Short mmCIF file of C-alpha atoms and ligand atoms in Angstrom, two decimals:
data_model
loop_
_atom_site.label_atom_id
_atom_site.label_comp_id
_atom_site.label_asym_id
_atom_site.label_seq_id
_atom_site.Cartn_x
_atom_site.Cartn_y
_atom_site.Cartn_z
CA UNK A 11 0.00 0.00 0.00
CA UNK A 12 1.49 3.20 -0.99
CA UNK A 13 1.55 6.50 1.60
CA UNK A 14 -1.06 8.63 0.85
CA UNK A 15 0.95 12.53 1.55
CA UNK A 16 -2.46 13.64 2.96
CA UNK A 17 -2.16 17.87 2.90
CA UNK A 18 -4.46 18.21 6.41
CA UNK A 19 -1.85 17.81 8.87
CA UNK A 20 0.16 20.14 6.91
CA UNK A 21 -1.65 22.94 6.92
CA UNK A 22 -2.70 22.33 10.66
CA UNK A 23 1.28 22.55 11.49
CA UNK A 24 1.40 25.46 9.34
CA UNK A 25 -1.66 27.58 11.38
CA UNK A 26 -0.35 26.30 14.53
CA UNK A 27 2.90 28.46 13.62
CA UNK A 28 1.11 31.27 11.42
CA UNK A 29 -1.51 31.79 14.51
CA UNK A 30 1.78 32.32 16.48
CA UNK A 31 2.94 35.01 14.49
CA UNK A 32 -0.32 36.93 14.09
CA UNK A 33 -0.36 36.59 17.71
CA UNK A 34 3.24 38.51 18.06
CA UNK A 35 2.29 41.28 15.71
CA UNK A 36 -0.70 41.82 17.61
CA UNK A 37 1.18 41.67 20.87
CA UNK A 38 2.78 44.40 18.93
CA UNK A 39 0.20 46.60 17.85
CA UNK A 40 0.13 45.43 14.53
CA UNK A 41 -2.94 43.97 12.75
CA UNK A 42 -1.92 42.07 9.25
CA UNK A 43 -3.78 43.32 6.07
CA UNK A 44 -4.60 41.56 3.17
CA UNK A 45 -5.45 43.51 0.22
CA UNK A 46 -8.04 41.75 -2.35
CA UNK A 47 -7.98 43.24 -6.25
CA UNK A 48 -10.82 41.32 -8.27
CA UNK A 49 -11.98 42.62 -11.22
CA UNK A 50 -15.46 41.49 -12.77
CA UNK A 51 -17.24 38.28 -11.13
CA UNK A 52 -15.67 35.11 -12.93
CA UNK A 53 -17.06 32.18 -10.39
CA UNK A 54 -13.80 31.05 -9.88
CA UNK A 55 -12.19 34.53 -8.48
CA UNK A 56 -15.30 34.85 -6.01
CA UNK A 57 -14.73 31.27 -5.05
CA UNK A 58 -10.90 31.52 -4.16
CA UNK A 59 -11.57 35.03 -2.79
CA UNK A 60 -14.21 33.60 -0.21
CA UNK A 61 -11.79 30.73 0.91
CA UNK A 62 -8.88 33.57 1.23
CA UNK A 63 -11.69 35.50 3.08
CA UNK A 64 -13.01 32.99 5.50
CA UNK A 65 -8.84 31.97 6.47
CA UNK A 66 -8.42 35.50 7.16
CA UNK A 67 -11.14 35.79 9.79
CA UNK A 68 -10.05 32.19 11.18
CA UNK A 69 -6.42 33.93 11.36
CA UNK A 70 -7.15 37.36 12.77
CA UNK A 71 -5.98 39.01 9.45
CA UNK A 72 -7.95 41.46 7.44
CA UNK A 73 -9.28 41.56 4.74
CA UNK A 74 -10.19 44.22 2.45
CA UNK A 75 -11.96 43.60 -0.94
CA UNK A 76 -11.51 46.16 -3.65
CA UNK A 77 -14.32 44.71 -6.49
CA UNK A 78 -13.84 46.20 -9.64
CA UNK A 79 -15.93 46.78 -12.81
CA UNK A 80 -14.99 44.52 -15.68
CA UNK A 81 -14.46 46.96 -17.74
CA UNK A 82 -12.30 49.09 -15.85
CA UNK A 83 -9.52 50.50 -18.11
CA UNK A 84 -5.74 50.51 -17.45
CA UNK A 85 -5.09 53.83 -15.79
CA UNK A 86 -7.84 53.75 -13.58
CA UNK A 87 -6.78 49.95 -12.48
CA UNK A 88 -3.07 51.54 -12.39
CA UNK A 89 -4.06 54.53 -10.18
CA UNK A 90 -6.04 51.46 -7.67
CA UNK A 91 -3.28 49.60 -7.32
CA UNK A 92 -0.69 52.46 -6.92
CA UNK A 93 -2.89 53.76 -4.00
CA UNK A 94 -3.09 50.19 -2.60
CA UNK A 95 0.92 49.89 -3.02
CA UNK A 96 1.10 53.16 -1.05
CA UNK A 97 -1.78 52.22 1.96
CA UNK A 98 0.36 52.07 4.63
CA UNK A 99 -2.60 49.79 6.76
CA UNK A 100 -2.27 47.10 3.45
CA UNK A 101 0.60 44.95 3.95
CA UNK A 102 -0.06 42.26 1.13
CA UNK A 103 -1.73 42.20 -2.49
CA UNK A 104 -3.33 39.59 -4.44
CA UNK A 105 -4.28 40.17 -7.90
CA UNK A 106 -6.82 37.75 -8.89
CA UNK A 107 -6.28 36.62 -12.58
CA UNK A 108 -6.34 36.25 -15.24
CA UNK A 109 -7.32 39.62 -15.97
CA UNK A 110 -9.45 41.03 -18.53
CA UNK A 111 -8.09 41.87 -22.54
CA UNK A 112 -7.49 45.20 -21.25
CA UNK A 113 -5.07 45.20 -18.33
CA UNK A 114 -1.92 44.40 -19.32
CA UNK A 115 -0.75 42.17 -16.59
CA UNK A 116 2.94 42.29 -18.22
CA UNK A 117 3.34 45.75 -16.86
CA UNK A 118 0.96 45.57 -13.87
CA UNK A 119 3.92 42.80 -12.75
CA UNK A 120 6.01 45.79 -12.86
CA UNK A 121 3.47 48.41 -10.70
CA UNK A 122 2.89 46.09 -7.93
CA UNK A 123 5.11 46.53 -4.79
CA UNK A 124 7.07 43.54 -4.15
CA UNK A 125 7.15 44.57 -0.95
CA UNK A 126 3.24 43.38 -0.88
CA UNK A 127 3.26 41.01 -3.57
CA UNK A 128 2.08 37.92 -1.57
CA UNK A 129 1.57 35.65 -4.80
CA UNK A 130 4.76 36.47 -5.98
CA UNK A 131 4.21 38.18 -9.50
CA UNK A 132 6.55 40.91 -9.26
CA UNK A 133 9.93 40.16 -11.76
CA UNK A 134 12.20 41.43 -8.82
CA UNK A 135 10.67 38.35 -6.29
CA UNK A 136 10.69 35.65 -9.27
CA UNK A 137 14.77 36.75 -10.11
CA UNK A 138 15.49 36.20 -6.08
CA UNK A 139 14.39 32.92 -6.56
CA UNK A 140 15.99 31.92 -9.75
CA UNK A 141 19.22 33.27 -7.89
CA UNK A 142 18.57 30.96 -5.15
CA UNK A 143 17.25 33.16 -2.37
CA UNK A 144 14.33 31.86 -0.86
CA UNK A 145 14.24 34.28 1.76
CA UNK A 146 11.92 36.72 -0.14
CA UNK A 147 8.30 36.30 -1.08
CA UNK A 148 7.84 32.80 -2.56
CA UNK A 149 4.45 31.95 -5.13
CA UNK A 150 2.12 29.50 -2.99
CA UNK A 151 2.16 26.45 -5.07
CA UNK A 152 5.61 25.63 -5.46
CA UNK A 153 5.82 26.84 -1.95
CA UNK A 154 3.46 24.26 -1.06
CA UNK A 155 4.78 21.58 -2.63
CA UNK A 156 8.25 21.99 -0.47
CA UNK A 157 5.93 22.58 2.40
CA UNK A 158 4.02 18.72 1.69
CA UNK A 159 8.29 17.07 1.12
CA UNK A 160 9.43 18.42 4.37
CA UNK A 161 6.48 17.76 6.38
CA UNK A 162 7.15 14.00 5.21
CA UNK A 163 10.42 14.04 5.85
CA UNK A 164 11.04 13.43 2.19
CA UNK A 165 15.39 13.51 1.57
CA UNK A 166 15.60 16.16 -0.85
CA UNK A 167 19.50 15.71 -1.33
CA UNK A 168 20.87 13.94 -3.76
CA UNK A 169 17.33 12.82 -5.14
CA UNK A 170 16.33 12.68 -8.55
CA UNK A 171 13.54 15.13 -9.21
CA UNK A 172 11.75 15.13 -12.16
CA UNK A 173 9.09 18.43 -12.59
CA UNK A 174 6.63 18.00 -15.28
CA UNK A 175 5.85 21.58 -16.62
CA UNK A 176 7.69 24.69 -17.25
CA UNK A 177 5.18 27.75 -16.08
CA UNK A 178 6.93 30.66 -14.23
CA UNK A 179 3.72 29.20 -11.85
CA UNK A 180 4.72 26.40 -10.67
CA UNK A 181 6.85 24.45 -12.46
CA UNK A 182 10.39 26.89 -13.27
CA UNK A 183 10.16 28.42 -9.30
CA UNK A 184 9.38 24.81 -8.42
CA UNK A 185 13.00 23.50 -10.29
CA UNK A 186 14.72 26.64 -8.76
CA UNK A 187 13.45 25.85 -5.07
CA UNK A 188 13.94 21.62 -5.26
CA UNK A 189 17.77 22.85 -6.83
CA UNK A 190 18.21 24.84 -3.93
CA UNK A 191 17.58 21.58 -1.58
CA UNK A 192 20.18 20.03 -3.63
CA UNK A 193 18.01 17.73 -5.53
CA UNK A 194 19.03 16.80 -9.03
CA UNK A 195 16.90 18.24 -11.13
CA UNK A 196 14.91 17.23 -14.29
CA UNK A 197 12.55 19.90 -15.81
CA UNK A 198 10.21 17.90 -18.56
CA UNK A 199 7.70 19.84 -20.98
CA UNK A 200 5.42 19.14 -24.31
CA UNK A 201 8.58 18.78 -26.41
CA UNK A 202 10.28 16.58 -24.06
CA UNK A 203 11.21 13.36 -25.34
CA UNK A 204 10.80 9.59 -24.32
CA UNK A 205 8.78 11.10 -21.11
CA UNK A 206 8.16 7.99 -19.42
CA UNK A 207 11.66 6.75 -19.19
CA UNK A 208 12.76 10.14 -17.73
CA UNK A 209 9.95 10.13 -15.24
CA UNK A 210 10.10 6.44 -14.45
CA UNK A 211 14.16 7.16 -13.23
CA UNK A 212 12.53 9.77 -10.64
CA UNK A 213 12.73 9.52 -6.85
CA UNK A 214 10.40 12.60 -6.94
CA UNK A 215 8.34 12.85 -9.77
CA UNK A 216 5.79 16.35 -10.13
CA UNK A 217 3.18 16.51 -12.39
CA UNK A 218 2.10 20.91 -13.46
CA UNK A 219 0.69 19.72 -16.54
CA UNK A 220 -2.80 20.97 -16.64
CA UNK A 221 -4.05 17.66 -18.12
CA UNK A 222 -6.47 15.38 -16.66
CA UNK A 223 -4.91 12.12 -15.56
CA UNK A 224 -2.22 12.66 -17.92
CA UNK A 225 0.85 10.54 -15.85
CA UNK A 226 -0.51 6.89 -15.46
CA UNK A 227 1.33 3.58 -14.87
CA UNK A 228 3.95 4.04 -17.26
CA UNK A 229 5.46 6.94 -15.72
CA UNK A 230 5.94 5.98 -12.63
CA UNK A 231 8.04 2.97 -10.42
CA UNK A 232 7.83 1.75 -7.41
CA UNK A 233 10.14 3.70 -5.90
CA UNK A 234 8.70 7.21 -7.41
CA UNK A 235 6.86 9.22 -4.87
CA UNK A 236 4.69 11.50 -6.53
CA UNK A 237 3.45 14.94 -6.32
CA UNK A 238 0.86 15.90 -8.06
CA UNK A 239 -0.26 19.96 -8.44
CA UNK A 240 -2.57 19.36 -10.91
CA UNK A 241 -6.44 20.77 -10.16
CA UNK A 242 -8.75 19.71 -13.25
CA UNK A 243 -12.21 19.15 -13.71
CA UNK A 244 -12.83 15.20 -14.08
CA UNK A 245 -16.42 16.19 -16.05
CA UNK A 246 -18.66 14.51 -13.39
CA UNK A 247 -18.91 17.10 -10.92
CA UNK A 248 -15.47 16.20 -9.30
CA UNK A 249 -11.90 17.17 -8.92
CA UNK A 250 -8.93 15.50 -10.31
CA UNK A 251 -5.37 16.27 -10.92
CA UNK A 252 -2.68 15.66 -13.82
CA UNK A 253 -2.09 12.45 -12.70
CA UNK A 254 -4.24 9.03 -13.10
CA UNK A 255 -4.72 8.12 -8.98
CA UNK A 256 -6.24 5.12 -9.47
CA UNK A 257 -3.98 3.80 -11.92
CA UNK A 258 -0.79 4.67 -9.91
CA UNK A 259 -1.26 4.89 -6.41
CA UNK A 260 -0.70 0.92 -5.88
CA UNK A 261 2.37 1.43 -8.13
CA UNK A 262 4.20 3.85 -6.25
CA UNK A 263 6.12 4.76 -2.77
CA UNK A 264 3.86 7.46 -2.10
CA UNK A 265 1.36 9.93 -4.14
CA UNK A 266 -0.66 13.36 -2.97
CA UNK A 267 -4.30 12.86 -3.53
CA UNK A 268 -6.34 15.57 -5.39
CA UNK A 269 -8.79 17.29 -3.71
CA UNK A 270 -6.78 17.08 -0.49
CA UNK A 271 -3.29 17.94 -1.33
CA UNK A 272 -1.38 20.56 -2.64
CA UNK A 273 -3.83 23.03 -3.52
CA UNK A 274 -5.43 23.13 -0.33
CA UNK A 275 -2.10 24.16 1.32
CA UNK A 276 -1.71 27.22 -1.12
CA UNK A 277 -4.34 29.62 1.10
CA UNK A 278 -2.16 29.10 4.08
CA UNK A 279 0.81 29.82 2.45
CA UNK A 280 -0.51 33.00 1.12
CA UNK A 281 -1.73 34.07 4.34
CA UNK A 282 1.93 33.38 5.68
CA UNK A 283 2.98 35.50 2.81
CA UNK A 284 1.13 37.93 4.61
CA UNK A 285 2.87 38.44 8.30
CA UNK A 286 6.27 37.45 5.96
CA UNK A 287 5.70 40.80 4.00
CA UNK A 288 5.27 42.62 7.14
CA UNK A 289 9.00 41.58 8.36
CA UNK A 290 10.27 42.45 5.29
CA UNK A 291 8.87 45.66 5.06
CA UNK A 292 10.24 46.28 8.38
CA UNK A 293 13.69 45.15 7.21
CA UNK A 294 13.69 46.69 3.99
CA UNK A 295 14.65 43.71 2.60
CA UNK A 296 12.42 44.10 -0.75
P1 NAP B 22 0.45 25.89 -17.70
O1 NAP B 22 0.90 27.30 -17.59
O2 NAP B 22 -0.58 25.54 -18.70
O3 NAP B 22 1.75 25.00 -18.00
C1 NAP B 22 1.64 23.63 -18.28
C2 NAP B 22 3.00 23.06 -18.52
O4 NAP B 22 2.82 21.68 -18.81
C3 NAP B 22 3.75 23.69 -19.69
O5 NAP B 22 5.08 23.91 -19.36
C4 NAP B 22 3.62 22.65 -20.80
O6 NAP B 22 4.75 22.55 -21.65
C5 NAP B 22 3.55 21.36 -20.00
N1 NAP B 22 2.84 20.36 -20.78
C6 NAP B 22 1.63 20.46 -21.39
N2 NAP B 22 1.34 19.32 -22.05
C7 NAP B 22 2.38 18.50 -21.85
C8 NAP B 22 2.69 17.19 -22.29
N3 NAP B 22 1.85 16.49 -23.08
N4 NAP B 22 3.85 16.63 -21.89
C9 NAP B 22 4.70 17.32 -21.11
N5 NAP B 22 4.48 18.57 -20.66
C10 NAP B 22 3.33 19.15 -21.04
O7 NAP B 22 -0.09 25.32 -16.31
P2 NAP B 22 0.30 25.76 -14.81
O8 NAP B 22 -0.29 27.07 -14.50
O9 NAP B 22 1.74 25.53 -14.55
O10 NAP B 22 -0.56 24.67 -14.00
C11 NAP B 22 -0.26 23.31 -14.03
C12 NAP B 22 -1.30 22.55 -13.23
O11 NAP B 22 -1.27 22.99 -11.90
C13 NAP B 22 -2.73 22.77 -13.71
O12 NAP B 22 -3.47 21.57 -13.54
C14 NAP B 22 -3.28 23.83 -12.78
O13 NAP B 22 -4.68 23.74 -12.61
C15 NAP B 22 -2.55 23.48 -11.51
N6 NAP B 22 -2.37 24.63 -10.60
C16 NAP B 22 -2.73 24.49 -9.32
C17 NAP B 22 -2.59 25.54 -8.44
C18 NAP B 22 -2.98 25.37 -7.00
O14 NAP B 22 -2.76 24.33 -6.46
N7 NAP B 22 -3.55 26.35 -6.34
C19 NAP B 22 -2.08 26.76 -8.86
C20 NAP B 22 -1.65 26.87 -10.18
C21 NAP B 22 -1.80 25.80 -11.05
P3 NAP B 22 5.17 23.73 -22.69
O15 NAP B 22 5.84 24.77 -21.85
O16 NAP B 22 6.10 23.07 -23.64
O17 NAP B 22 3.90 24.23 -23.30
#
């Protein structure tokens, strides 16, 4: 029977030391902020925003929702998040995207304070990372995938990783932050060749592929323990990631399960972002 690297106790040991924190700053006067940018209503903004909403109030952090017409043009949505960037009671920004035609997000990466820029789409925070300093503001789901290895205790040294995908999302900060544990690194993608073979010779194996089910039996050995980022919809009401559960879970050492893994962590860790803005703020660090 493989291990099933269940996310819950994660995230518990990650509030126990987050509610810590909070508790500190407010020892100290200080009440974290979270500032919320959503522009139109797509379901699945007003979904994630309600989750980051509810954490908040479960944390003792504050949230503060700036809703925005769908329409809104660039200068105005420039001129919101410049005031935002400048609020001195705002101590982290999420941008929920995409955005519409309109906003350019290429230079709104640009506009955003790192300083604040709690999912981590600022150029300055994603070049401290590809220089190997972690110490900075780090995106949530790469972050939570390193949050799910050391939790288990998985060696990270010497190991053969194998990443499945190449977004500056997940799987490029992913390579940079496994590289930094001194894992070997393998970074696969849609023009990789003989994919199974490469994957099969993982000790870690990811899967950011955006396809349903897409690693099955033949990617995997019995030694592979397998992560899988993946959120997809299965088209019967359900959840399922990039790789086939069913079909590898007997097969391997150990396997995330989807719902229930890593993108449940990925709220916590931006909430985390949060209080770690706040110290670097304080240090000037950004
Ligand atoms: P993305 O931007 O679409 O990137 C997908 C990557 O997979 C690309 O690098 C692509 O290669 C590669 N790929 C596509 N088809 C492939 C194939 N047949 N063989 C090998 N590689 C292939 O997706 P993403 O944003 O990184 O997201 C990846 C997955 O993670 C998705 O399922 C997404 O829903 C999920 N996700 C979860 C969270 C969360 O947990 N909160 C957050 C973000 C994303 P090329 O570069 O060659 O095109």
């Amino acid at each position: 029977m493989s291990r099933i690297l269940e996310a819950k106790p994660v995230i518990q040991n990650l509030k126990a030391d987050l509610l810590q924190d909070i508790k500190s700053l407010k020892d100290r006067g200080q009440v974290p902020s979270i500032g919320l940018i959503r522009v139109g209503n797509r379901p699945d903004d007003v979904y994630y925003e309600n989750s980051i909403v509810k954490n908040c109030e479960n944390m003792g952090i504050r949230p503060q929702k700036f809703t925005l017409e769908e329409n809104i043009s660039m200068p105005d949505f420039i001129k919101l998040l410049r005031q935002v960037n400048a609020d001195p009671g705002i101590h982290g920004i999420m941008i929920f995207r995409p955005l519409p035609q309109q906003l350019d997000e290429e230079l709104l990466k640009h506009i955003i304070d790192p300083a604040k820029d709690i999912d981590c789409m600022s150029p300055l925070n994603q070049a401290r990372i590809f220089a190997g300093d972690m110490s900075g503001l780090l995106p949530c789901t790469p972050a939570a995938v390193m949050e799910i290895l050391k939790y288990y205790k998985i060696e990270l040294q010497g190991a053969k990783a194998v990443v499945v995908g190449r977004s500056m999302v997940v799987g490029k900060p992913l390579s940079m932050m496994l590289l930094k544990e001194n894992a070997t690194v393998t970074i696969c993608h849609s023009k990789t060749q003989n994919m199974p073979d490469i994957c099969k010779n993982a000790d870690i194996l990811v899967a950011a592929i955006g396809k349903p089910k897409f690693i099955d039996a033949k990617y995997v050995s019995p030694q592979s323990i397998v992560i899988d980022v993946g959120i997809n919809d299965a088209g019967d009401g359900k959840m399922c990631g990039d790789v086939d559960f069913q079909a590898v879970a007997e097969q391997v050492q150990a396997i995330t399960p989807v719902p229930g893994g890593v993108g449940s962590i990925t709220t916590t860790l931006l909430l985390k972002n949060v209080v770690k803005a706040i110290n670097l703020q304080k240090d000037q660090r950004v």
